[in-house]
Amino acid sequence: MVKTYTRQERDERYERLPQVLKEALFSADIAEKMFALGKKYALTMEKIGFMSEEAGFVVLGLTPPRAFTSALAERLEI
């Protein structure tokens, strides 16, 4: 089952991040790399968005890094 987080949970975690991670979450360079990765594996735009969101959850500390692969596989239905 895909774990969902409230807006409040995400916002609270975001506020506690160091500035460099806050900037990384919204970096155009990172977005381009996520898009390129999604295209490389023929993901739809929706699935590229899911992939980016799951990566963001790790940065926010909502998803433990060890759970990223399984969470991503579930979200992408692979």
CSV table of C-alpha atoms in Angstrom, one decimal:
chain,number,residue,atom,x,y,z
A,1,MET,CA,0.0,0.0,0.0
A,2,VAL,CA,1.4,3.4,-1.0
A,3,LYS,CA,2.2,5.5,2.0
A,4,THR,CA,0.7,9.0,1.9
A,5,TYR,CA,1.8,12.0,3.8
A,6,THR,CA,-0.3,15.0,4.8
A,7,ARG,CA,0.6,18.5,3.6
A,8,GLN,CA,1.4,19.4,7.2
A,9,GLU,CA,3.8,16.4,7.6
A,10,ARG,CA,5.6,17.4,4.4
A,11,ASP,CA,5.8,21.1,5.4
A,12,GLU,CA,7.1,20.4,8.9
A,13,ARG,CA,9.8,18.1,7.5
A,14,TYR,CA,10.7,20.7,4.8
A,15,GLU,CA,11.1,23.5,7.4
A,16,ARG,CA,13.7,21.4,9.3
A,17,LEU,CA,15.9,20.7,6.3
A,18,PRO,CA,19.2,22.5,5.8
A,19,GLN,CA,19.0,25.2,3.1
A,20,VAL,CA,21.1,23.2,0.6
A,21,LEU,CA,18.5,20.4,0.7
A,22,LYS,CA,15.6,22.8,0.4
A,23,GLU,CA,17.2,24.2,-2.8
A,24,ALA,CA,17.9,20.7,-4.1
A,25,LEU,CA,14.3,19.7,-3.9
A,26,PHE,CA,13.3,22.5,-6.3
A,27,SER,CA,16.4,22.5,-8.4
A,28,ALA,CA,15.9,22.7,-12.2
A,29,ASP,CA,19.1,20.6,-12.7
A,30,ILE,CA,17.7,17.8,-10.5
A,31,ALA,CA,14.3,18.0,-12.2
A,32,GLU,CA,16.0,17.7,-15.6
A,33,LYS,CA,18.0,14.6,-14.4
A,34,MET,CA,14.8,13.0,-13.0
A,35,PHE,CA,13.0,13.7,-16.3
A,36,ALA,CA,15.9,12.2,-18.3
A,37,LEU,CA,16.0,9.1,-16.1
A,38,GLY,CA,12.3,8.6,-16.5
A,39,LYS,CA,12.5,9.0,-20.3
A,40,LYS,CA,15.5,6.5,-20.4
A,41,TYR,CA,13.2,3.9,-18.9
A,42,ALA,CA,10.1,4.9,-20.9
A,43,LEU,CA,8.1,6.1,-17.9
A,44,THR,CA,5.0,8.2,-18.4
A,45,MET,CA,5.0,11.8,-17.2
A,46,GLU,CA,2.8,10.7,-14.3
A,47,LYS,CA,5.3,8.0,-13.3
A,48,ILE,CA,8.2,10.4,-13.6
A,49,GLY,CA,6.3,12.6,-11.1
A,50,PHE,CA,5.8,9.6,-8.8
A,51,MET,CA,9.5,8.9,-9.0
A,52,SER,CA,10.4,12.5,-8.2
A,53,GLU,CA,8.0,12.6,-5.3
A,54,GLU,CA,9.4,9.4,-3.8
A,55,ALA,CA,12.9,10.7,-4.0
A,56,GLY,CA,11.7,13.9,-2.3
A,57,PHE,CA,10.2,11.8,0.5
A,58,VAL,CA,13.7,10.3,1.2
A,59,VAL,CA,15.2,13.8,1.2
A,60,LEU,CA,12.5,14.9,3.7
A,61,GLY,CA,13.2,11.9,5.9
A,62,LEU,CA,9.7,10.6,5.4
A,63,THR,CA,10.8,7.4,3.6
A,64,PRO,CA,14.0,5.7,5.0
A,65,PRO,CA,16.6,5.2,2.2
A,66,ARG,CA,16.4,1.4,2.6
A,67,ALA,CA,12.7,1.5,1.8
A,68,PHE,CA,13.1,3.7,-1.3
A,69,THR,CA,13.4,0.9,-3.8
A,70,SER,CA,10.3,-0.9,-2.7
A,71,ALA,CA,8.3,2.3,-2.3
A,72,LEU,CA,9.3,3.3,-5.8
A,73,ALA,CA,8.5,-0.1,-7.3
A,74,GLU,CA,5.1,0.1,-5.7
A,75,ARG,CA,4.4,3.6,-6.9
A,76,LEU,CA,5.5,2.7,-10.5
A,77,GLU,CA,3.7,-0.6,-10.4
A,78,ILE,CA,6.8,-2.5,-11.5
